[in-house]
Coordinates of C-alpha atoms in Angstrom, one line a residue:
Chain O
M179 CA 34.4 -24.6 0.2
L180 CA 33.2 -26.6 -2.8
V181 CA 32.3 -29.6 -0.3
Y182 CA 30.2 -27.2 1.9
V183 CA 28.3 -26.2 -1.3
L184 CA 28.0 -29.3 -2.7
R185 CA 26.5 -30.9 0.3
R186 CA 24.2 -27.9 1.0
I187 CA 22.6 -28.5 -2.6
V188 CA 22.3 -32.0 -1.9
Y189 CA 20.5 -30.9 0.8
V190 CA 18.0 -28.8 -1.1
I191 CA 17.0 -31.9 -3.2
P192 CA 14.3 -33.4 -0.7
I193 CA 13.0 -29.8 0.2
V194 CA 12.4 -28.8 -3.6
V195 CA 10.6 -32.5 -4.0
S196 CA 8.6 -32.5 -1.2
V197 CA 7.5 -28.4 -1.5
A198 CA 6.1 -29.8 -5.3
L199 CA 4.5 -32.2 -3.6
V200 CA 2.9 -29.8 -1.2
C201 CA 2.1 -27.5 -3.9
F202 CA 0.3 -29.9 -6.0
L203 CA -1.7 -31.7 -2.4
L204 CA -2.5 -28.1 -1.6
V205 CA -4.7 -28.1 -4.7
H206 CA -6.4 -31.5 -3.9
I207 CA -7.5 -30.8 -0.3
T208 CA -9.8 -28.3 -2.0
P209 CA -13.1 -28.4 -1.1
G210 CA -15.6 -28.9 -4.7
D211 CA -14.5 -29.7 -8.0
P212 CA -11.6 -27.9 -9.3
L213 CA -13.5 -27.7 -12.6
V214 CA -16.2 -25.5 -11.3
A215 CA -14.7 -21.9 -12.4
V216 CA -14.7 -23.0 -16.1
L217 CA -17.9 -25.1 -16.1
P218 CA -21.0 -23.6 -16.9
P219 CA -23.6 -24.4 -14.5
D220 CA -25.6 -26.0 -17.0
A221 CA -23.0 -28.3 -18.0
S222 CA -23.8 -31.5 -19.2
A223 CA -22.1 -34.6 -17.4
E224 CA -20.2 -35.4 -20.9
L225 CA -19.0 -32.0 -21.3
A226 CA -17.6 -32.0 -17.8
A227 CA -15.8 -35.3 -18.2
Q228 CA -14.4 -34.7 -21.6
L229 CA -12.8 -31.0 -19.6
R230 CA -11.7 -33.5 -16.7
A231 CA -10.1 -35.2 -18.8
A232 CA -8.5 -32.5 -20.9
Y233 CA -7.0 -31.0 -17.6
G234 CA -6.1 -34.7 -16.5
F235 CA -8.1 -34.5 -13.5
D236 CA -9.3 -38.1 -14.2
Q237 CA -6.2 -39.9 -13.2
P238 CA -5.1 -41.4 -10.1
L239 CA -3.1 -38.8 -7.9
P240 CA 0.3 -40.3 -8.1
V241 CA 0.0 -40.1 -12.0
Q242 CA -1.4 -36.6 -12.2
F243 CA 1.7 -35.5 -9.8
G244 CA 4.5 -37.3 -11.9
L245 CA 2.4 -36.0 -15.2
W246 CA 3.0 -32.4 -13.4
V247 CA 6.1 -32.6 -12.3
W248 CA 7.1 -34.0 -15.9
H249 CA 5.6 -31.0 -16.9
A250 CA 6.8 -28.6 -14.9
L251 CA 10.3 -29.8 -15.5
H252 CA 10.0 -28.6 -19.2
G253 CA 8.5 -25.4 -18.3
N254 CA 4.7 -26.1 -18.7
L255 CA 3.0 -25.2 -15.8
G256 CA -0.4 -25.6 -17.3
T257 CA -3.2 -23.3 -18.1
S258 CA -4.6 -20.7 -16.2
I259 CA -8.3 -21.8 -16.0
A260 CA -9.7 -18.3 -15.8
T261 CA -7.8 -16.5 -18.7
G262 CA -6.7 -19.6 -20.8
R263 CA -3.2 -18.4 -21.1
P264 CA -0.2 -20.5 -20.0
V265 CA 0.5 -20.2 -16.0
L266 CA 4.2 -20.0 -16.3
A267 CA 3.9 -16.7 -19.0
E268 CA 1.3 -15.1 -16.2
V269 CA 3.6 -15.9 -13.2
T270 CA 6.7 -14.5 -15.1
A271 CA 5.3 -11.3 -15.9
A272 CA 4.1 -11.1 -12.5
V273 CA 7.5 -11.7 -10.7
G274 CA 9.4 -9.3 -12.5
N275 CA 7.0 -6.7 -10.7
T276 CA 7.0 -8.3 -7.5
F277 CA 10.9 -8.2 -7.7
I278 CA 11.1 -4.3 -8.3
L279 CA 8.8 -4.0 -5.5
A280 CA 10.4 -6.3 -3.1
V281 CA 14.2 -5.2 -4.1
S282 CA 13.6 -1.9 -3.5
A283 CA 11.9 -2.4 0.0
A284 CA 14.5 -4.4 1.0
I285 CA 17.2 -1.7 0.0
I286 CA 15.0 0.8 2.0
G287 CA 14.8 -1.2 4.7
F288 CA 18.1 -2.7 5.5
A289 CA 19.5 0.7 4.8
L290 CA 17.2 2.3 7.5
G291 CA 17.4 -0.8 9.9
A292 CA 21.4 -1.2 9.6
F293 CA 21.8 3.0 10.7
F294 CA 19.1 2.5 13.4
G295 CA 20.7 -0.9 14.8
L296 CA 24.0 0.4 14.6
I297 CA 23.7 4.1 16.4
A298 CA 21.0 1.9 18.9
G299 CA 24.2 -0.6 19.5
Y300 CA 26.6 1.9 20.1
F301 CA 24.6 4.2 22.4
R302 CA 22.9 1.4 24.3
N303 CA 20.9 2.9 26.8
T304 CA 20.6 6.1 25.7
W305 CA 17.8 8.1 24.3
V306 CA 18.9 7.4 20.9
D307 CA 18.6 3.6 21.6
K308 CA 15.3 4.1 23.3
L309 CA 13.9 6.0 19.9
A310 CA 15.8 3.7 17.7
T311 CA 14.4 0.2 19.6
S312 CA 11.2 1.9 19.5
I313 CA 10.9 2.4 15.8
A314 CA 11.7 -1.3 15.4
V315 CA 9.1 -2.5 17.5
A316 CA 6.7 -0.4 15.8
G317 CA 8.2 -1.8 12.5
V318 CA 7.6 -5.6 13.0
S319 CA 3.9 -4.7 14.8
V320 CA 2.6 -2.6 12.8
P321 CA 0.0 -4.1 10.0
H322 CA 1.7 -2.8 7.0
Y323 CA -1.6 -3.0 4.7
W324 CA -3.0 -0.8 7.0
L325 CA 0.1 1.3 7.4
G326 CA -0.4 1.3 3.5
M327 CA -3.5 2.5 3.9
V328 CA -2.6 5.6 5.9
L329 CA 0.1 6.3 3.8
V330 CA -2.3 6.8 0.7
I331 CA -4.6 9.2 2.8
I332 CA -1.5 11.3 3.7
F333 CA 0.4 11.3 0.6
S334 CA -2.2 10.7 -1.9
V335 CA -5.4 11.9 -0.6
W336 CA -4.9 14.9 1.1
L337 CA -1.3 15.7 -0.6
N338 CA -2.2 15.0 -3.7
W339 CA 1.9 14.4 -4.2
L340 CA 1.9 10.8 -5.0
P341 CA -0.6 8.1 -6.9
A342 CA -2.4 5.7 -4.9
V343 CA -2.6 2.4 -6.9
G344 CA -0.9 1.0 -9.9
M345 CA 2.4 1.0 -11.4
G346 CA 2.3 3.7 -14.0
P347 CA 1.4 3.7 -18.0
G348 CA 2.7 0.9 -20.3
G349 CA 5.6 -1.2 -18.9
W350 CA 8.1 -0.4 -16.2
S351 CA 11.1 1.6 -16.8
W352 CA 13.1 3.4 -13.4
D353 CA 12.3 7.0 -14.7
W354 CA 10.5 9.3 -11.9
E355 CA 7.1 8.9 -14.1
H356 CA 6.5 5.3 -12.7
M357 CA 8.7 5.4 -9.6
R358 CA 6.2 7.7 -8.2
F359 CA 3.9 4.9 -8.0
L360 CA 6.7 2.8 -6.3
I361 CA 7.7 4.9 -3.3
L362 CA 4.7 4.2 -1.2
P363 CA 4.4 0.5 -1.8
A364 CA 8.1 0.2 -1.5
V365 CA 8.3 2.3 1.9
T366 CA 5.8 0.3 3.2
M367 CA 7.0 -2.6 2.4
S368 CA 10.2 -1.7 4.2
V369 CA 8.9 -1.5 7.5
I370 CA 9.1 -5.3 8.7
P371 CA 13.0 -6.1 7.4
M372 CA 13.7 -2.1 9.1
G373 CA 12.0 -3.5 12.3
I374 CA 14.2 -6.9 11.9
V375 CA 17.5 -5.5 10.6
T376 CA 17.5 -2.8 13.4
R377 CA 17.5 -5.2 16.2
T378 CA 19.7 -7.7 14.6
V379 CA 22.2 -5.1 14.1
R380 CA 21.9 -3.4 17.6
A381 CA 22.2 -7.1 19.4
L382 CA 25.2 -7.6 17.2
T383 CA 27.0 -4.1 17.6
G384 CA 26.3 -4.9 21.1
D385 CA 28.1 -8.3 21.1
I386 CA 30.9 -6.9 18.7
L387 CA 31.7 -4.2 21.2
S388 CA 31.9 -6.2 24.4
Q389 CA 34.6 -8.4 22.5
D390 CA 38.2 -8.9 23.5
F391 CA 39.5 -7.4 19.7
V392 CA 37.7 -3.8 20.4
E393 CA 39.5 -3.5 23.7
A394 CA 42.6 -4.4 21.8
L395 CA 41.8 -1.7 18.9
R396 CA 40.7 1.1 21.5
S397 CA 43.8 0.6 24.0
K398 CA 46.4 0.4 21.0
G399 CA 44.8 4.3 20.5
L400 CA 42.4 4.0 17.3
R401 CA 40.4 6.9 17.2
E402 CA 36.6 6.0 17.8
T403 CA 35.6 6.4 13.9
Q404 CA 38.3 3.3 13.1
V405 CA 36.6 1.4 15.8
F406 CA 33.3 2.0 14.3
R407 CA 34.4 0.7 11.2
H408 CA 35.6 -2.3 12.4
V409 CA 32.4 -3.0 14.0
V410 CA 30.4 -2.2 10.6
K411 CA 32.8 -4.7 9.4
N412 CA 32.2 -7.8 11.8
A413 CA 28.1 -7.1 11.6
L414 CA 27.9 -7.2 8.0
P415 CA 27.8 -11.0 7.2
T416 CA 25.3 -11.7 9.6
A417 CA 23.1 -8.4 8.7
I418 CA 23.2 -9.1 5.0
A419 CA 22.0 -12.7 5.7
V420 CA 19.2 -11.8 8.1
M421 CA 18.2 -9.4 5.2
G422 CA 18.8 -11.8 2.3
L423 CA 16.0 -13.9 4.1
Q424 CA 14.0 -11.2 4.4
L425 CA 13.9 -10.5 0.8
G426 CA 12.7 -14.1 0.8
Y427 CA 9.7 -13.4 2.8
L428 CA 9.0 -10.3 1.2
L429 CA 8.6 -11.9 -2.1
G430 CA 6.7 -14.3 -1.0
G431 CA 4.6 -12.4 1.3
S432 CA 3.4 -9.3 -0.9
I433 CA 0.0 -10.2 -1.3
L434 CA -1.3 -8.0 1.3
I435 CA 0.7 -4.8 0.0
E436 CA 0.0 -5.9 -3.6
T437 CA -3.6 -5.8 -2.9
V438 CA -3.8 -2.3 -1.0
F439 CA -1.7 -0.9 -4.0
S440 CA -2.8 -3.1 -7.1
W441 CA 0.5 -3.5 -7.7
P442 CA 0.4 -6.2 -10.4
G443 CA 2.7 -8.5 -8.9
T444 CA 2.6 -12.4 -7.9
G445 CA 0.8 -11.3 -4.9
F446 CA -2.2 -9.9 -6.9
L447 CA -1.9 -12.9 -9.1
L448 CA -2.1 -15.1 -6.3
N449 CA -5.6 -12.9 -5.1
S450 CA -7.1 -13.3 -8.2
A451 CA -6.4 -17.1 -8.5
I452 CA -7.8 -17.8 -5.2
F453 CA -10.7 -15.6 -5.7
Q454 CA -11.6 -17.1 -9.5
R455 CA -10.7 -20.3 -7.9
D456 CA -8.2 -20.6 -10.7
L457 CA -5.9 -23.7 -9.1
P458 CA -3.4 -24.4 -11.8
L459 CA -2.5 -20.5 -12.0
L460 CA -2.6 -20.5 -7.6
Q461 CA -0.4 -24.0 -7.8
G462 CA 2.1 -22.3 -10.1
T463 CA 2.4 -19.3 -8.3
I464 CA 2.6 -21.0 -5.0
L465 CA 5.4 -23.6 -6.4
V466 CA 7.5 -20.6 -8.2
L467 CA 7.7 -18.4 -5.4
A468 CA 8.7 -21.0 -3.0
L469 CA 11.2 -22.6 -4.9
F470 CA 12.3 -19.1 -5.1
F471 CA 12.6 -19.1 -0.9
V472 CA 14.3 -22.4 -1.2
F473 CA 16.8 -21.1 -4.0
L474 CA 17.5 -17.7 -1.8
N475 CA 18.0 -19.4 1.6
L476 CA 20.8 -21.6 -0.1
V477 CA 22.3 -18.4 -1.4
V478 CA 22.4 -16.8 1.4
D479 CA 24.1 -19.9 3.1
I480 CA 26.6 -20.3 0.7
A481 CA 27.5 -16.7 0.4
Q482 CA 27.5 -16.3 4.3
A483 CA 30.1 -19.1 4.4
A484 CA 32.3 -18.0 1.6
I485 CA 32.6 -14.5 3.8
D486 CA 33.0 -15.9 7.3
P487 CA 34.7 -19.1 7.5
R488 CA 33.9 -19.9 11.2
I489 CA 30.1 -21.3 9.4
K490 CA 31.5 -23.7 7.2
R491 CA 32.6 -26.1 9.9
A492 CA 29.4 -26.3 11.7
Chain E
M498 CA 23.0 -3.3 70.1
A499 CA 21.3 -6.6 71.3
M500 CA 18.3 -5.1 70.4
T501 CA 19.6 -4.3 66.7
S502 CA 20.4 -7.8 66.0
D503 CA 17.2 -9.3 67.5
A504 CA 15.4 -7.4 65.1
A505 CA 18.0 -8.4 62.4
L506 CA 17.4 -12.1 63.3
E507 CA 13.8 -11.7 62.9
A508 CA 13.7 -9.7 59.8
A509 CA 15.7 -12.3 58.4
P510 CA 13.4 -15.1 57.8
V511 CA 10.7 -12.6 56.2
E512 CA 13.1 -13.0 53.0
K513 CA 12.0 -16.0 51.9
A514 CA 13.6 -17.8 49.1
R515 CA 11.0 -17.0 46.0
G516 CA 10.6 -19.7 43.2
Y517 CA 11.9 -18.7 39.9
W518 CA 7.9 -17.8 38.3
A519 CA 7.6 -15.8 41.4
T520 CA 11.0 -13.9 40.8
V521 CA 9.9 -13.9 37.3
A522 CA 6.1 -11.9 38.1
R523 CA 8.2 -9.7 40.2
R524 CA 10.4 -8.7 38.0
I525 CA 7.9 -8.1 35.3
S526 CA 5.6 -6.5 37.7
R527 CA 8.2 -3.7 38.1
D528 CA 8.7 -3.1 34.5
K529 CA 6.4 -0.2 33.7
V530 CA 6.1 -0.7 30.0
S531 CA 5.2 -4.0 30.1
M532 CA 2.6 -3.3 32.8
A533 CA 1.3 -0.3 30.7
C534 CA 0.8 -2.8 27.9
A535 CA -0.9 -5.2 29.7
A536 CA -3.1 -2.8 31.0
I537 CA -4.6 -2.2 27.7
L538 CA -4.5 -5.4 26.6
I539 CA -7.2 -6.3 29.4
L540 CA -8.7 -3.3 28.8
I541 CA -9.3 -4.4 25.2
V542 CA -10.2 -7.8 26.0
L543 CA -12.5 -7.2 28.8
A544 CA -14.7 -4.5 26.6
A545 CA -14.9 -7.5 24.3
I546 CA -16.2 -9.8 26.7
F547 CA -18.5 -7.6 28.1
A548 CA -19.3 -5.6 25.4
P549 CA -23.3 -6.5 25.1
W550 CA -23.4 -5.0 28.4
L551 CA -21.8 -1.5 28.1
G552 CA -24.9 0.2 26.7
L553 CA -23.6 0.5 22.8
A554 CA -25.3 1.0 19.9
D555 CA -26.2 -2.5 18.0
P556 CA -23.1 -2.9 16.0
Y557 CA -25.3 -4.6 13.2
Q558 CA -27.5 -2.0 13.2
G559 CA -26.8 0.4 9.8
S560 CA -28.4 3.4 8.5
M561 CA -28.0 4.5 4.8
I562 CA -29.0 8.5 6.0
R563 CA -26.2 8.5 8.1
R564 CA -23.3 6.8 6.5
L565 CA -19.8 7.8 7.1
R566 CA -20.0 10.1 9.9
P567 CA -16.7 11.9 10.9
I568 CA -14.9 11.1 14.2
G569 CA -16.8 13.1 17.3
T570 CA -20.1 13.5 15.7
P571 CA -22.7 13.3 18.3
N572 CA -24.1 9.8 19.9
Y573 CA -21.6 8.5 17.4
P574 CA -18.3 9.3 19.0
L575 CA -15.8 7.6 17.0
G576 CA -18.0 8.0 13.6
T577 CA -19.9 5.6 11.5
D578 CA -19.0 3.0 8.9
E579 CA -19.9 3.0 5.0
L580 CA -23.5 1.0 6.1
G581 CA -24.1 3.6 8.7
R582 CA -23.4 1.4 12.1
D583 CA -21.6 2.9 15.1
M584 CA -17.9 2.3 14.6
L585 CA -17.2 2.4 18.6
S586 CA -19.7 -0.5 19.0
R587 CA -17.9 -2.4 16.0
L588 CA -14.7 -1.8 17.2
V589 CA -15.0 -2.9 20.5
Y590 CA -17.6 -6.0 19.1
G591 CA -14.6 -6.2 16.7
G592 CA -12.3 -7.4 19.4
R593 CA -14.0 -10.6 20.0
L594 CA -13.4 -12.2 16.7
S595 CA -10.4 -10.4 16.2
L596 CA -8.9 -11.4 19.1
L597 CA -10.2 -15.2 18.7
I598 CA -8.6 -15.4 15.5
G599 CA -5.8 -13.7 16.0
I600 CA -4.6 -15.6 19.5
L601 CA -6.6 -19.1 19.2
P602 CA -3.9 -20.7 16.4
V603 CA -1.0 -19.4 18.5
I604 CA -2.1 -21.5 21.4
L605 CA -3.5 -24.6 19.5
A606 CA 0.1 -24.3 17.6
F607 CA 1.7 -24.0 21.3
G608 CA -0.3 -27.7 22.5
I609 CA 0.8 -29.4 19.1
G610 CA 4.6 -27.6 18.3
T611 CA 5.4 -28.0 22.6
S612 CA 4.1 -32.0 21.8
L613 CA 6.3 -32.9 18.7
G614 CA 9.1 -31.0 19.8
L615 CA 9.4 -32.8 23.0
L616 CA 8.7 -36.1 21.4
A617 CA 11.4 -34.8 18.5
G618 CA 13.7 -33.9 21.5
Y619 CA 13.3 -36.6 23.8
L620 CA 13.3 -39.6 21.4
G621 CA 15.7 -38.7 19.0
G622 CA 17.0 -41.1 16.3
K623 CA 14.0 -42.0 13.7
V624 CA 11.3 -40.2 15.1
N625 CA 13.4 -37.0 15.4
T626 CA 14.2 -37.2 11.8
I627 CA 10.8 -37.7 10.6
I628 CA 9.4 -35.2 12.2
M629 CA 12.2 -32.6 11.9
R630 CA 12.3 -33.0 8.6
T631 CA 8.4 -32.6 7.7
I632 CA 9.0 -29.3 9.5
D633 CA 11.7 -28.2 7.7
V634 CA 9.4 -28.7 4.4
F635 CA 7.2 -26.0 6.0
Y636 CA 10.3 -23.4 6.7
A637 CA 10.3 -23.7 2.4
F638 CA 7.2 -21.3 2.6
P639 CA 7.5 -17.8 3.3
S640 CA 4.8 -17.8 6.3
V641 CA 2.7 -15.1 5.0
L642 CA 2.6 -17.3 1.9
L643 CA 2.0 -20.3 3.2
A644 CA -1.3 -19.2 5.7
I645 CA -2.6 -17.3 2.4
A646 CA -2.1 -20.5 0.2
I647 CA -3.5 -22.9 3.1
S648 CA -6.7 -20.1 3.5
G649 CA -7.1 -19.6 -0.6
V650 CA -7.2 -23.3 -0.8
L651 CA -9.5 -24.0 1.9
G652 CA -11.9 -21.3 1.3
A653 CA -13.0 -18.2 3.4
G654 CA -14.4 -18.9 6.9
I655 CA -13.1 -18.2 10.9
V656 CA -12.2 -21.9 10.9
N657 CA -10.3 -22.0 7.8
S658 CA -8.3 -18.9 9.0
I659 CA -7.6 -20.7 12.2
V660 CA -6.5 -23.6 10.8
S661 CA -4.2 -21.9 8.3
L662 CA -2.2 -19.8 10.8
T663 CA -2.0 -22.8 13.2
V664 CA -0.4 -24.7 10.2
V665 CA 1.7 -21.6 9.9
F666 CA 3.0 -21.7 13.7
V667 CA 3.3 -25.4 14.4
P668 CA 6.5 -25.4 12.5
Q669 CA 8.2 -22.4 14.1
I670 CA 7.5 -23.7 18.0
T671 CA 8.4 -27.9 17.4
R672 CA 11.7 -26.4 16.1
V673 CA 12.0 -24.3 19.5
A674 CA 10.6 -27.0 21.5
E675 CA 13.0 -29.4 20.2
S676 CA 16.3 -27.5 20.5
V677 CA 15.5 -26.6 24.3
T678 CA 14.1 -30.3 25.0
T679 CA 17.4 -31.6 23.3
S680 CA 19.8 -29.2 25.4
V681 CA 17.6 -30.0 28.7
R682 CA 17.8 -34.1 28.0
S683 CA 21.5 -34.4 28.2
L684 CA 21.1 -32.6 32.1
D685 CA 22.0 -34.8 35.3
F686 CA 18.4 -34.8 36.6
V687 CA 17.4 -36.4 33.8
D688 CA 19.4 -39.2 33.8
A689 CA 18.8 -39.5 37.5
A690 CA 15.0 -40.1 36.7
R691 CA 16.0 -42.7 34.1
A692 CA 18.2 -44.5 36.3
S693 CA 15.4 -44.2 38.9
G694 CA 13.2 -46.4 36.6
A695 CA 11.0 -43.6 35.2
S696 CA 9.5 -44.3 32.0
A697 CA 10.0 -41.9 28.9
L698 CA 6.2 -40.8 29.3
T699 CA 7.1 -40.0 32.8
I700 CA 10.1 -38.5 32.2
M701 CA 8.9 -35.9 29.5
R702 CA 6.0 -34.7 32.0
V703 CA 7.3 -34.5 35.3
H704 CA 10.9 -33.8 34.3
M705 CA 11.4 -32.7 31.1
L706 CA 7.8 -30.3 30.5
G707 CA 8.7 -27.6 33.2
N708 CA 12.1 -27.0 32.2
V709 CA 11.2 -26.6 28.6
L710 CA 7.9 -24.8 29.0
G711 CA 9.3 -21.4 29.9
P712 CA 11.2 -20.9 26.7
I713 CA 8.9 -22.1 24.2
F714 CA 5.8 -20.0 26.1
V715 CA 8.1 -16.5 25.8
Y716 CA 8.7 -17.4 21.9
A717 CA 4.8 -18.2 21.6
T718 CA 3.9 -14.9 23.3
G719 CA 6.2 -13.3 20.4
L720 CA 4.2 -15.2 17.9
I721 CA 0.8 -13.6 19.0
S722 CA 1.8 -10.1 17.2
V723 CA 2.3 -11.6 14.4
S724 CA -0.8 -14.0 14.1
M725 CA -3.0 -11.0 15.0
I726 CA -1.5 -9.1 12.0
L727 CA -1.9 -12.1 9.9
A728 CA -5.3 -13.0 11.0
A729 CA -6.5 -9.9 10.5
G730 CA -4.9 -9.9 7.0
L731 CA -6.6 -12.9 5.6
S732 CA -9.9 -11.1 6.8
F733 CA -8.7 -8.2 5.0
L734 CA -8.4 -10.0 1.9
G735 CA -11.7 -11.8 2.1
L736 CA -10.3 -14.7 3.5
G737 CA -11.5 -14.7 7.0
T738 CA -14.7 -13.5 8.6
R739 CA -17.5 -12.7 6.3
P740 CA -19.8 -9.6 6.8
P741 CA -21.9 -8.0 8.4
E742 CA -19.6 -9.8 11.6
P743 CA -17.3 -7.1 13.1
E744 CA -13.8 -7.7 12.6
W745 CA -10.4 -5.7 12.4
G746 CA -9.0 -6.7 9.3
L747 CA -12.7 -7.3 7.4
M748 CA -13.5 -3.7 8.8
L749 CA -10.4 -2.1 7.3
N750 CA -11.3 -4.0 4.1
T751 CA -15.2 -2.7 3.6
L752 CA -13.8 0.8 4.6
R753 CA -11.1 1.0 2.2
T754 CA -13.3 2.7 -0.2
A755 CA -13.8 5.1 2.4
I756 CA -10.6 7.1 2.4
Y757 CA -11.5 9.6 0.1
V758 CA -14.2 10.4 2.1
N759 CA -13.7 9.7 5.3
P760 CA -10.2 8.8 6.5
G761 CA -10.3 9.3 9.8
V762 CA -12.9 6.8 10.3
A763 CA -11.2 4.4 7.6
A764 CA -8.1 4.0 9.4
L765 CA -9.7 3.4 12.9
P766 CA -9.6 -0.8 12.6
G767 CA -6.3 -0.9 11.6
V768 CA -5.3 1.4 15.1
M769 CA -6.9 -1.1 16.9
I770 CA -4.7 -4.5 15.4
F771 CA -1.5 -1.9 15.4
A772 CA -2.3 -1.2 19.5
V773 CA -2.9 -5.0 20.3
S774 CA 0.0 -6.3 18.2
I775 CA 2.7 -3.9 19.6
C776 CA 1.5 -4.4 23.0
F777 CA 1.5 -7.9 22.8
N778 CA 5.3 -7.6 21.6
M779 CA 6.6 -5.2 24.2
L780 CA 5.1 -7.6 26.8
S781 CA 6.7 -10.8 25.1
D782 CA 9.9 -8.6 25.2
G783 CA 9.4 -7.5 28.8
L784 CA 8.8 -11.1 29.9
R785 CA 11.9 -12.6 27.7
S786 CA 13.8 -10.0 30.0
A787 CA 12.3 -11.0 33.0
M788 CA 12.8 -14.3 32.6
D789 CA 16.6 -14.0 31.9
I790 CA 17.7 -14.1 35.3
R791 CA 21.4 -13.4 34.8
N792 CA 20.6 -9.8 33.9

């Protein structure tokens, strides 16, 4: 197990370096001057050169990359051009909010998906299966930013039950006052993982039910509910792994939902960074989200290997 | 007795052995759901192509005195948008750009990804390592983040949005193409071709391509649904199409402020994205099970 974990970690190192390189290069394929957002239109050439030196844009690319990585390793992701605040502080504040949203959505999506998938796989080719499969297909096909709008129309505009935007007054806390704001975005965000988990669990359940050991369980006289428990136990590791990856996609892909609901997370930050051409902020946010995704993948792989010994040997 | 056996003999040759694709086509044509989805898609595509000849209102012509009319208004069956432009016309015309920016990235990625995967899978060794490790880097980014990062950096525009989505899908298709190619490469007929002196290029083009294209194609059709949602999503964020062009994602964005005044009209462009996306998804599922001859 330890060897597997170490091998997996060693394999991640080149990925992390490449991710940093991609994030760095991303900004340098930008058309136009990266300083365009801060420079007043009538700035003198002298001022422009000064600022360029201050942000380090006058150095050769490899040196800039080296410096950027060196600073990043020391927790310094540069300064936001638009606000003048450290990028890391901006990103940290936003990551927490995105986390609240993505984890809530993941829990809802996993619970619903596991339920639909299990009953669909168990009652294959019945109307229950068809219904659950249709819900799953709808879940992965719906433009979620549009679903968000529709839910706002129903629950905020017509019924006036839940707030349409924002995350509540003051800082976040887990009380009704704030959680009212979480319900719509979290439910909207949960439809994609719901659909994917339903499909995965349905296929898994079908596979497991056709294995010999289920036959053996039945022939030794177990009741159907007990057989069901075995099925759940066998399907769980893969389902959790799929969900782990989905959580990564939710964290990285929250921009559309956060824009619809004005949820002040990383997606919202990304959005303003793009439109204010705040390149250090853009770079830093993407880097943090990508590294998080890589890390989550690693954790999922290791956790899966720990639960299911068959994987390690592959 | 003799008559019937003669008749049976005559009838026998009619049941000619069908090719693989003919069988697939026959199977999918019997799948009602797939056929219904195909019909809806064809209808939307044809309407978009022939939009100028359908006698619709001008999709750019607005009017300040008839903004945000509800669905069912006389002369405006689907109402008007925030600038008083005819919604029906804009939805039909919107299909042109929406379908283009949604489908083109998958077609481009299909071409590039299949070539890369075929090369990596057939040549193996160093070529495989270089191609597949580069692909791994792109897998380190969630696809929505990657698409938005590239579009965000390149700036708003249709071409940039197509480029960024292509970059997102190339790694996924390459990975599928590589694994299919690797599994076909060791089959006997490839060895036979090699033994008969065929060059690597000939083997890839003549012997491998036909065998790997099917699974890659099915995978790619499944991506169209995601691509439609993402392409419209980029426009929704203001990173794709620019006003006043009719495009579903952008229309959804500009109508967002109207949800308090006229929610029905505001939600319409999303219905189109949803319909196209779900139809492509179902069609792709249908194609997959039609190609799975073992069933």
